[in-house]
PDB file of C-alpha atoms in Angstrom:
ATOM      1  CA  MET G  30     111.129  84.313 109.746  1.00  0.00           C
ATOM      2  CA  PRO G  31     107.805  86.147 111.171  1.00  0.00           C
ATOM      3  CA  GLN G  32     106.101  88.062 108.243  1.00  0.00           C
ATOM      4  CA  THR G  33     105.193  91.572 108.636  1.00  0.00           C
ATOM      5  CA  LYS G  34     101.541  92.448 107.586  1.00  0.00           C
ATOM      6  CA  PRO G  35     101.748  95.035 104.734  1.00  0.00           C
ATOM      7  CA  THR G  36     100.802  98.591 106.017  1.00  0.00           C
ATOM      8  CA  VAL G  37      99.152 101.516 104.592  1.00  0.00           C
ATOM      9  CA  LEU G  38      99.228 104.903 106.042  1.00  0.00           C
ATOM     10  CA  ILE G  39      96.148 107.228 105.947  1.00  0.00           C
ATOM     11  CA  LEU G  40      96.786 110.874 106.890  1.00  0.00           C
ATOM     12  CA  THR G  41      94.256 113.513 108.131  1.00  0.00           C
ATOM     13  CA  ALA G  42      94.433 116.849 109.149  1.00  0.00           C
ATOM     14  CA  LEU G  43      91.247 117.386 111.366  1.00  0.00           C
ATOM     15  CA  ALA G  44      89.884 115.590 114.286  1.00  0.00           C
ATOM     16  CA  LEU G  45      86.514 114.959 112.199  1.00  0.00           C
ATOM     17  CA  GLU G  46      88.646 113.323 109.459  1.00  0.00           C
ATOM     18  CA  TYR G  47      90.401 111.248 111.696  1.00  0.00           C
ATOM     19  CA  THR G  48      87.521 109.874 113.616  1.00  0.00           C
ATOM     20  CA  ALA G  49      85.812 108.967 110.229  1.00  0.00           C
ATOM     21  CA  VAL G  50      88.708 106.668 109.517  1.00  0.00           C
ATOM     22  CA  ARG G  51      89.171 105.387 112.740  1.00  0.00           C
ATOM     23  CA  ALA G  52      85.599 103.965 112.945  1.00  0.00           C
ATOM     24  CA  TYR G  53      86.528 101.306 110.085  1.00  0.00           C
ATOM     25  CA  ILE G  54      89.693 100.070 112.050  1.00  0.00           C
ATOM     26  CA  GLU G  55      89.565  97.641 114.501  1.00  0.00           C
ATOM     27  CA  ASP G  56      92.246  96.237 117.127  1.00  0.00           C
ATOM     28  CA  ARG G  57      93.874  99.515 117.523  1.00  0.00           C
ATOM     29  CA  GLU G  58      96.963 100.238 119.125  1.00  0.00           C
ATOM     30  CA  GLU G  59      98.619 103.706 119.692  1.00  0.00           C
ATOM     31  CA  ARG G  60     102.335 104.055 118.685  1.00  0.00           C
ATOM     32  CA  VAL G  61     104.592 107.336 119.302  1.00  0.00           C
ATOM     33  CA  HIS G  62     107.422 108.110 116.926  1.00  0.00           C
ATOM     34  CA  LEU G  63     110.532 108.886 118.769  1.00  0.00           C
ATOM     35  CA  LYS G  64     109.914 112.609 117.736  1.00  0.00           C
ATOM     36  CA  GLY G  65     106.258 112.515 119.251  1.00  0.00           C
ATOM     37  CA  THR G  66     104.252 111.945 116.157  1.00  0.00           C
ATOM     38  CA  ARG G  67     101.280 109.431 117.301  1.00  0.00           C
ATOM     39  CA  VAL G  68      99.423 106.886 114.954  1.00  0.00           C
ATOM     40  CA  GLU G  69      96.946 104.681 115.690  1.00  0.00           C
ATOM     41  CA  ILE G  70      97.791 101.272 114.092  1.00  0.00           C
ATOM     42  CA  GLY G  71      95.017  98.242 113.271  1.00  0.00           C
ATOM     43  CA  ARG G  72      93.628  96.031 110.964  1.00  0.00           C
ATOM     44  CA  LEU G  73      91.017  96.703 108.086  1.00  0.00           C
ATOM     45  CA  PRO G  74      88.662  93.993 108.176  1.00  0.00           C
ATOM     46  CA  ASP G  75      87.740  92.161 104.852  1.00  0.00           C
ATOM     47  CA  SER G  76      91.323  93.108 103.583  1.00  0.00           C
ATOM     48  CA  PRO G  77      94.885  92.266 103.826  1.00  0.00           C
ATOM     49  CA  TRP G  78      96.132  95.703 105.265  1.00  0.00           C
ATOM     50  CA  GLN G  79      97.469  96.894 108.463  1.00  0.00           C
ATOM     51  CA  VAL G  80      96.268 100.461 108.565  1.00  0.00           C
ATOM     52  CA  ALA G  81      98.287 103.305 110.412  1.00  0.00           C
ATOM     53  CA  VAL G  82      96.202 106.521 110.886  1.00  0.00           C
ATOM     54  CA  SER G  83      97.587 110.028 111.875  1.00  0.00           C
ATOM     55  CA  GLU G  84      96.037 113.475 112.560  1.00  0.00           C
ATOM     56  CA  LEU G  85      98.744 115.898 111.416  1.00  0.00           C
ATOM     57  CA  GLY G  86      97.133 119.168 111.352  1.00  0.00           C
ATOM     58  CA  VAL G  87      96.528 121.778 108.812  1.00  0.00           C
ATOM     59  CA  GLY G  88      99.023 122.842 105.982  1.00  0.00           C
ATOM     60  CA  ALA G  89     101.070 121.418 103.242  1.00  0.00           C
ATOM     61  CA  GLU G  90     104.441 122.121 104.687  1.00  0.00           C
ATOM     62  CA  ARG G  91     103.532 120.378 108.075  1.00  0.00           C
ATOM     63  CA  ALA G  92     101.939 117.452 106.149  1.00  0.00           C
ATOM     64  CA  ALA G  93     104.988 117.130 103.798  1.00  0.00           C
ATOM     65  CA  ALA G  94     107.480 116.964 107.013  1.00  0.00           C
ATOM     66  CA  LEU G  95     105.201 114.508 109.122  1.00  0.00           C
ATOM     67  CA  ALA G  96     104.345 112.456 106.371  1.00  0.00           C
ATOM     68  CA  THR G  97     108.161 112.026 105.577  1.00  0.00           C
ATOM     69  CA  GLN G  98     108.855 111.338 109.251  1.00  0.00           C
ATOM     70  CA  LEU G  99     105.911 108.641 109.103  1.00  0.00           C
ATOM     71  CA  ILE G 100     106.854 106.966 105.877  1.00  0.00           C
ATOM     72  CA  GLU G 101     110.687 106.482 107.055  1.00  0.00           C
ATOM     73  CA  TRP G 102     109.173 105.092 110.341  1.00  0.00           C
ATOM     74  CA  LEU G 103     106.352 102.790 109.166  1.00  0.00           C
ATOM     75  CA  HIS G 104     107.571 101.764 105.767  1.00  0.00           C
ATOM     76  CA  PRO G 105     104.057 101.731 104.390  1.00  0.00           C
ATOM     77  CA  GLN G 106     103.136 100.320 100.777  1.00  0.00           C
ATOM     78  CA  ALA G 107     100.789 103.248 100.287  1.00  0.00           C
ATOM     79  CA  VAL G 108      99.896 106.638 101.797  1.00  0.00           C
ATOM     80  CA  PHE G 109      96.459 108.269 101.624  1.00  0.00           C
ATOM     81  CA  PHE G 110      95.349 111.749 102.572  1.00  0.00           C
ATOM     82  CA  VAL G 111      91.651 111.654 103.431  1.00  0.00           C
ATOM     83  CA  GLY G 112      89.493 114.479 104.377  1.00  0.00           C
ATOM     84  CA  VAL G 113      87.326 117.445 103.585  1.00  0.00           C
ATOM     85  CA  ALA G 114      87.641 119.996 100.547  1.00  0.00           C
ATOM     86  CA  GLY G 115      85.695 122.688  98.973  1.00  0.00           C
ATOM     87  CA  SER G 116      83.995 121.933  95.508  1.00  0.00           C
ATOM     88  CA  LEU G 117      85.420 124.105  92.389  1.00  0.00           C
ATOM     89  CA  LYS G 118      82.767 122.561  90.140  1.00  0.00           C
ATOM     90  CA  ASP G 119      79.275 123.194  89.656  1.00  0.00           C
ATOM     91  CA  ASP G 120      78.643 119.188  89.097  1.00  0.00           C
ATOM     92  CA  ILE G 121      80.494 118.261  92.225  1.00  0.00           C
ATOM     93  CA  GLU G 122      78.015 118.756  95.180  1.00  0.00           C
ATOM     94  CA  ILE G 123      78.171 118.818  99.034  1.00  0.00           C
ATOM     95  CA  GLY G 124      78.691 115.199 100.074  1.00  0.00           C
ATOM     96  CA  ASP G 125      80.391 113.999  96.852  1.00  0.00           C
ATOM     97  CA  VAL G 126      83.883 112.921  97.050  1.00  0.00           C
ATOM     98  CA  VAL G 127      86.865 113.686  94.605  1.00  0.00           C
ATOM     99  CA  VAL G 128      89.473 111.362  93.947  1.00  0.00           C
ATOM    100  CA  GLY G 129      92.508 113.162  92.915  1.00  0.00           C
ATOM    101  CA  THR G 130      94.119 112.228  89.468  1.00  0.00           C
ATOM    102  CA  GLN G 131      96.633 114.903  90.144  1.00  0.00           C
ATOM    103  CA  VAL G 132      97.685 117.362  92.748  1.00  0.00           C
ATOM    104  CA  TYR G 133      98.437 120.910  91.814  1.00  0.00           C
ATOM    105  CA  GLU G 134     100.691 123.409  93.834  1.00  0.00           C
ATOM    106  CA  ILE G 135      98.722 126.658  93.347  1.00  0.00           C
ATOM    107  CA  HIS G 136     101.201 128.912  94.773  1.00  0.00           C
ATOM    108  CA  SER G 137     104.227 127.772  92.554  1.00  0.00           C
ATOM    109  CA  GLY G 138     105.346 130.896  90.610  1.00  0.00           C
ATOM    110  CA  LYS G 139     107.619 133.871  90.787  1.00  0.00           C
ATOM    111  CA  GLN G 140     106.412 137.550  91.226  1.00  0.00           C
ATOM    112  CA  THR G 141     107.733 139.979  88.732  1.00  0.00           C
ATOM    113  CA  ASP G 142     107.292 143.618  87.919  1.00  0.00           C
ATOM    114  CA  GLU G 143     104.994 142.502  85.420  1.00  0.00           C
ATOM    115  CA  GLY G 144     103.017 140.530  87.756  1.00  0.00           C
ATOM    116  CA  PHE G 145     102.668 136.929  89.003  1.00  0.00           C
ATOM    117  CA  LYS G 146     103.892 134.027  86.652  1.00  0.00           C
ATOM    118  CA  VAL G 147     102.747 130.753  86.974  1.00  0.00           C
ATOM    119  CA  ARG G 148     104.973 127.770  87.522  1.00  0.00           C
ATOM    120  CA  PRO G 149     102.670 124.986  87.310  1.00  0.00           C
ATOM    121  CA  LYS G 150     103.740 121.860  89.646  1.00  0.00           C
ATOM    122  CA  ALA G 151     101.456 118.724  89.483  1.00  0.00           C
ATOM    123  CA  LEU G 152     101.994 115.266  91.133  1.00  0.00           C
ATOM    124  CA  PRO G 153     100.133 112.352  89.421  1.00  0.00           C
ATOM    125  CA  SER G 154      98.524 109.865  91.674  1.00  0.00           C
ATOM    126  CA  SER G 155      99.334 106.591  91.904  1.00  0.00           C
ATOM    127  CA  HIS G 156      97.995 104.568  88.689  1.00  0.00           C
ATOM    128  CA  ALA G 157      97.225 101.429  90.677  1.00  0.00           C
ATOM    129  CA  LEU G 158      95.323 103.117  93.388  1.00  0.00           C
ATOM    130  CA  GLU G 159      93.426 105.218  91.148  1.00  0.00           C
ATOM    131  CA  GLN G 160      92.205 102.291  89.180  1.00  0.00           C
ATOM    132  CA  ALA G 161      91.371 100.527  92.431  1.00  0.00           C
ATOM    133  CA  ALA G 162      89.616 103.572  93.101  1.00  0.00           C
ATOM    134  CA  ARG G 163      87.641 103.562  89.755  1.00  0.00           C
ATOM    135  CA  SER G 164      86.562  99.786  90.329  1.00  0.00           C
ATOM    136  CA  ALA G 165      85.376 100.317  93.838  1.00  0.00           C
ATOM    137  CA  ALA G 166      83.253 103.491  92.673  1.00  0.00           C
ATOM    138  CA  ARG G 167      81.157 101.547  90.487  1.00  0.00           C
ATOM    139  CA  ASP G 168      79.889  99.498  93.217  1.00  0.00           C
ATOM    140  CA  LEU G 169      79.394 102.097  95.950  1.00  0.00           C
ATOM    141  CA  GLU G 170      75.944 103.075  96.982  1.00  0.00           C
ATOM    142  CA  GLY G 171      75.093 106.638  98.501  1.00  0.00           C
ATOM    143  CA  VAL G 172      78.273 108.321  97.366  1.00  0.00           C
ATOM    144  CA  GLU G 173      78.955 110.142  94.078  1.00  0.00           C
ATOM    145  CA  VAL G 174      82.843 109.787  93.139  1.00  0.00           C
ATOM    146  CA  HIS G 175      84.486 112.112  90.641  1.00  0.00           C
ATOM    147  CA  PHE G 176      88.011 111.662  89.256  1.00  0.00           C
ATOM    148  CA  ALA G 177      89.750 115.070  88.838  1.00  0.00           C
ATOM    149  CA  PRO G 178      92.670 117.107  89.705  1.00  0.00           C
ATOM    150  CA  ILE G 179      92.738 118.629  93.192  1.00  0.00           C
ATOM    151  CA  ALA G 180      94.344 121.914  94.013  1.00  0.00           C
ATOM    152  CA  THR G 181      96.356 122.519  97.129  1.00  0.00           C
ATOM    153  CA  GLY G 182      97.367 125.880  98.634  1.00  0.00           C
ATOM    154  CA  ASP G 183      97.596 127.418 102.103  1.00  0.00           C
ATOM    155  CA  VAL G 184      94.391 129.343 101.949  1.00  0.00           C
ATOM    156  CA  VAL G 185      90.910 128.514 103.102  1.00  0.00           C
ATOM    157  CA  LEU G 186      88.698 129.583 100.125  1.00  0.00           C
ATOM    158  CA  ALA G 187      85.289 131.122 100.990  1.00  0.00           C
ATOM    159  CA  ASP G 188      85.028 133.852  98.304  1.00  0.00           C
ATOM    160  CA  ALA G 189      84.281 132.495  94.760  1.00  0.00           C
ATOM    161  CA  GLU G 190      84.977 136.208  93.471  1.00  0.00           C
ATOM    162  CA  SER G 191      88.328 136.487  95.285  1.00  0.00           C
ATOM    163  CA  ASP G 192      91.848 136.863  93.357  1.00  0.00           C
ATOM    164  CA  ILE G 193      92.835 133.438  94.328  1.00  0.00           C
ATOM    165  CA  ALA G 194      89.772 132.033  92.979  1.00  0.00           C
ATOM    166  CA  ARG G 195      90.345 133.617  89.858  1.00  0.00           C
ATOM    167  CA  HIS G 196      93.967 132.614  89.729  1.00  0.00           C
ATOM    168  CA  ILE G 197      92.800 128.959  90.132  1.00  0.00           C
ATOM    169  CA  GLU G 198      90.187 129.339  87.374  1.00  0.00           C
ATOM    170  CA  SER G 199      92.922 131.008  85.099  1.00  0.00           C
ATOM    171  CA  HIS G 200      95.621 128.434  85.509  1.00  0.00           C
ATOM    172  CA  TYR G 201      94.183 125.259  87.191  1.00  0.00           C
ATOM    173  CA  ASN G 202      90.856 125.175  85.794  1.00  0.00           C
ATOM    174  CA  ASP G 203      90.256 121.400  85.561  1.00  0.00           C
ATOM    175  CA  ALA G 204      90.714 121.229  89.429  1.00  0.00           C
ATOM    176  CA  GLY G 205      87.694 119.594  91.012  1.00  0.00           C
ATOM    177  CA  ALA G 206      88.411 120.701  94.634  1.00  0.00           C
ATOM    178  CA  ILE G 207      90.717 122.851  96.859  1.00  0.00           C
ATOM    179  CA  GLU G 208      92.266 121.680  99.971  1.00  0.00           C
ATOM    180  CA  MET G 209      95.373 122.337 102.084  1.00  0.00           C
ATOM    181  CA  GLU G 210      97.636 119.463 102.698  1.00  0.00           C
ATOM    182  CA  GLY G 211      97.345 116.951  99.342  1.00  0.00           C
ATOM    183  CA  SER G 212     100.618 118.244  97.845  1.00  0.00           C
ATOM    184  CA  GLY G 213     102.826 117.756 100.991  1.00  0.00           C
ATOM    185  CA  ALA G 214     101.498 114.138 101.463  1.00  0.00           C
ATOM    186  CA  ALA G 215     102.122 113.567  97.835  1.00  0.00           C
ATOM    187  CA  ASN G 216     105.267 115.243  97.765  1.00  0.00           C
ATOM    188  CA  ALA G 217     106.772 113.049 100.534  1.00  0.00           C
ATOM    189  CA  ALA G 218     105.617 109.918  98.992  1.00  0.00           C
ATOM    190  CA  HIS G 219     107.095 111.095  95.598  1.00  0.00           C
ATOM    191  CA  PHE G 220     110.563 111.873  96.956  1.00  0.00           C
ATOM    192  CA  ASN G 221     110.585 108.478  99.033  1.00  0.00           C
ATOM    193  CA  GLY G 222     110.468 106.462  95.639  1.00  0.00           C
ATOM    194  CA  GLN G 223     108.083 103.866  94.340  1.00  0.00           C
ATOM    195  CA  LEU G 224     105.323 104.877  97.046  1.00  0.00           C
ATOM    196  CA  ASP G 225     101.711 104.753  95.808  1.00  0.00           C
ATOM    197  CA  ALA G 226      99.834 107.904  97.110  1.00  0.00           C
ATOM    198  CA  LEU G 227      96.258 109.131  96.556  1.00  0.00           C
ATOM    199  CA  VAL G 228      94.413 111.903  97.921  1.00  0.00           C
ATOM    200  CA  VAL G 229      90.648 111.609  98.514  1.00  0.00           C
ATOM    201  CA  ARG G 230      88.454 114.251  99.614  1.00  0.00           C
ATOM    202  CA  GLY G 231      84.770 114.590 100.238  1.00  0.00           C
ATOM    203  CA  ILE G 232      83.167 117.845  99.461  1.00  0.00           C
ATOM    204  CA  SER G 233      81.844 119.907 102.493  1.00  0.00           C
ATOM    205  CA  ASP G 234      81.364 123.196 100.857  1.00  0.00           C
ATOM    206  CA  ARG G 235      81.537 124.922  97.481  1.00  0.00           C
ATOM    207  CA  ALA G 236      84.432 127.242  98.242  1.00  0.00           C
ATOM    208  CA  ASP G 237      82.246 130.362  98.407  1.00  0.00           C
ATOM    209  CA  ALA G 238      80.604 132.802 100.758  1.00  0.00           C
ATOM    210  CA  ASN G 239      78.299 130.199 102.070  1.00  0.00           C
ATOM    211  CA  LYS G 240      81.095 128.112 103.486  1.00  0.00           C
ATOM    212  CA  ARG G 241      80.301 128.840 107.019  1.00  0.00           C
ATOM    213  CA  LYS G 242      76.712 128.064 106.633  1.00  0.00           C
ATOM    214  CA  ALA G 243      77.698 124.702 105.263  1.00  0.00           C
ATOM    215  CA  ASP G 244      79.978 123.553 107.732  1.00  0.00           C
ATOM    216  CA  ALA G 245      77.403 124.899 110.491  1.00  0.00           C
ATOM    217  CA  GLY G 246      74.958 122.347 109.043  1.00  0.00           C
ATOM    218  CA  GLY G 247      77.553 119.358 109.756  1.00  0.00           C
ATOM    219  CA  SER G 248      78.772 119.194 106.024  1.00  0.00           C
ATOM    220  CA  GLN G 249      82.227 118.477 107.236  1.00  0.00           C
ATOM    221  CA  LYS G 250      81.090 115.535 109.244  1.00  0.00           C
ATOM    222  CA  ARG G 251      79.441 114.089 106.437  1.00  0.00           C
ATOM    223  CA  ALA G 252      81.962 114.903 104.061  1.00  0.00           C
ATOM    224  CA  ALA G 253      84.702 113.207 106.111  1.00  0.00           C
ATOM    225  CA  ALA G 254      82.612 110.143 106.336  1.00  0.00           C
ATOM    226  CA  GLN G 255      82.173 109.917 102.405  1.00  0.00           C
ATOM    227  CA  ALA G 256      86.132 109.967 102.008  1.00  0.00           C
ATOM    228  CA  ALA G 257      86.844 107.712 104.685  1.00  0.00           C
ATOM    229  CA  SER G 258      84.109 104.854 103.055  1.00  0.00           C
ATOM    230  CA  VAL G 259      85.537 105.468  99.640  1.00  0.00           C
ATOM    231  CA  THR G 260      89.214 104.959 100.924  1.00  0.00           C
ATOM    232  CA  VAL G 261      88.003 101.810 102.675  1.00  0.00           C
ATOM    233  CA  ALA G 262      86.497 100.624  99.368  1.00  0.00           C
ATOM    234  CA  VAL G 263      89.820 101.264  97.404  1.00  0.00           C
ATOM    235  CA  LEU G 264      91.771  99.267 100.005  1.00  0.00           C
ATOM    236  CA  ARG G 265      89.443  96.392  99.879  1.00  0.00           C
ATOM    237  CA  LYS G 266      89.939  96.374  96.200  1.00  0.00           C
ATOM    238  CA  HIS G 267      93.900  97.228  96.136  1.00  0.00           C
ATOM    239  CA  LEU G 268      96.173  94.327  97.129  1.00  0.00           C
ATOM    240  CA  PRO G 269      99.506  94.335  98.544  1.00  0.00           C
ATOM    241  CA  ARG G 270     102.311  94.333  95.862  1.00  0.00           C
ATOM    242  CA  ASP G 271     103.307  90.850  96.882  1.00  0.00           C
ATOM    243  CA  GLY G 272      99.884  89.651  97.432  1.00  0.00           C
ATOM    244  CA  GLY G 273      99.118  88.973  93.384  1.00  0.00           C
ATOM    245  CA  SER G 274      96.499  90.462  91.385  1.00  0.00           C
ATOM    246  CA  GLY G 275      92.653  89.691  92.425  1.00  0.00           C
ATOM    247  CA  ASP G 276      91.723  90.248  88.945  1.00  0.00           C
ATOM    248  CA  SER G 277      94.442  88.006  87.363  1.00  0.00           C
ATOM    249  CA  GLU G 278      92.731  85.179  85.576  1.00  0.00           C
ATOM    250  CA  GLU G 279      95.323  82.714  86.510  1.00  0.00           C
ATOM    251  CA  GLY G 280      96.786  84.250  89.590  1.00  0.00           C
ATOM    252  CA  PRO G 281     100.710  84.901  90.112  1.00  0.00           C
ATOM    253  CA  GLN G 282     103.057  82.266  88.509  1.00  0.00           C
ATOM    254  CA  VAL G 283     106.130  83.015  90.889  1.00  0.00           C
ATOM    255  CA  GLY G 284     105.848  83.283  94.549  1.00  0.00           C
ATOM    256  CA  SER G 285     108.057  85.502  96.778  1.00  0.00           C
ATOM    257  CA  GLY G 286     110.035  82.672  98.710  1.00  0.00           C
ATOM    258  CA  GLY G 287     113.098  80.628  97.413  1.00  0.00           C
ATOM    259  CA  ASP G 288     111.557  77.421  97.870  1.00  0.00           C
ATOM    260  CA  ARG G 289     107.754  78.117  97.022  1.00  0.00           C
ATOM    261  CA  ILE G 290     106.149  78.420  93.929  1.00  0.00           C
ATOM    262  CA  ASP G 291     102.303  79.329  92.998  1.00  0.00           C
ATOM    263  CA  PHE G 292     101.148  77.023  90.149  1.00  0.00           C
ATOM    264  CA  ARG G 293      97.597  78.607  89.263  1.00  0.00           C
ATOM    265  CA  GLY G 294      96.158  78.588  92.414  1.00  0.00           C
ATOM    266  CA  GLY G 295      97.788  75.388  94.034  1.00  0.00           C
ATOM    267  CA  THR G 296     101.215  75.776  96.111  1.00  0.00           C
ATOM    268  CA  PHE G 297     104.031  73.391  95.734  1.00  0.00           C
ATOM    269  CA  TYR G 298     106.890  73.171  98.495  1.00  0.00           C
ATOM    270  CA  GLY G 299     110.185  71.991  97.528  1.00  0.00           C
ATOM    271  CA  PRO G 300     112.952  72.069  94.721  1.00  0.00           C
ATOM    272  CA  VAL G 301     111.230  72.161  91.636  1.00  0.00           C
ATOM    273  CA  ILE G 302     113.028  70.733  88.401  1.00  0.00           C
ATOM    274  CA  GLY G 303     111.632  71.622  84.821  1.00  0.00           C
ATOM    275  CA  LYS G 304     112.161  72.834  81.307  1.00  0.00           C
ATOM    276  CA  GLN G 305     110.517  75.876  79.818  1.00  0.00           C
ATOM    277  CA  VAL G 306     109.405  75.304  76.358  1.00  0.00           C
ATOM    278  CA  GLY G 307     107.117  76.926  73.521  1.00  0.00           C
ATOM    279  CA  GLY G 308     107.821  80.235  75.219  1.00  0.00           C
ATOM    280  CA  ARG G 309     105.737  79.461  78.205  1.00  0.00           C
TER     281      ARG G 309
END
C-alpha cells in the first residue's frame, strides 16, 4: 500500500502572512477544494512533513468555517494559524513572537440591564506543539519568543484607552497579544477531535494609536516573517504521530505494521515468537 506523507495545515489571514510561510515550502502544487478554497501543498525541507498552506481572509467565523472544510479534506495531523498581532504587554516588543498557550474569545458573554457579563471561553493549545515550540525557541537566534494566552476578537485594536482595551485588561489580563482568527482555527481543530493546534503570532504593533505608523514602517512584513520562522522551527522539532519521538532514548519499541517491529533502532521483518518476562 502506498504511504501518505503526514500533513500539517498552516492557515493565514493576509497575503503577507501567506508569503512568509510559502517561502519555506518546496515543490509546491496548488489544489482546489470542491467549494473553491485553495491550498498550496509541498514539502518542508529537513522535516517529515508535507505542508498545506492557505490564505483564508480576516475574521474568526470565516477561519472556523474554512478551517473545518480544509481539515475534513486534507486530514492533517496538526493545524497552525500563523500571522501578525498586536502586543498587549509592555515587555512584548514589535518583532517578537507570541506562541499561544491558549486562545480567548473576548466577545463571549451576556448583555444585561446591569451591563455586560463576561462568559469566558478559552481553548488550550496542543501540549505537544507547545513543548516543541519551547524546545525550538531555545536555539532560535534573532527572535524573542513569548508563551502566553492570545486574545481573539473581531476588532482591530488601535486605541489602548478604548472600552475594548479596558475590557481585555479587566477580564483577560494575562493575554500577550490580540488578533482576529485564532479562536476560529482552534475551535475547528477542537471539534474535529484529537487534532493538534497552535496559534503563532508575530507582533506588528502595540495595539495603540501608533499602529498605522508601525504598519507603514514595514512592521507587519517583519512580524509575519518572524512568526513563519518560529512555526517552521516547531515543525522541525515535532514529529508525526507514527514517527516516534526524536527525544526518546531508546526509540519506539513497536512499529505500525503488522509484520514490522522496531528493536531499539534496528528493524526486523517477519514473524516474531517470544516471551515477555520480568515485566518488560
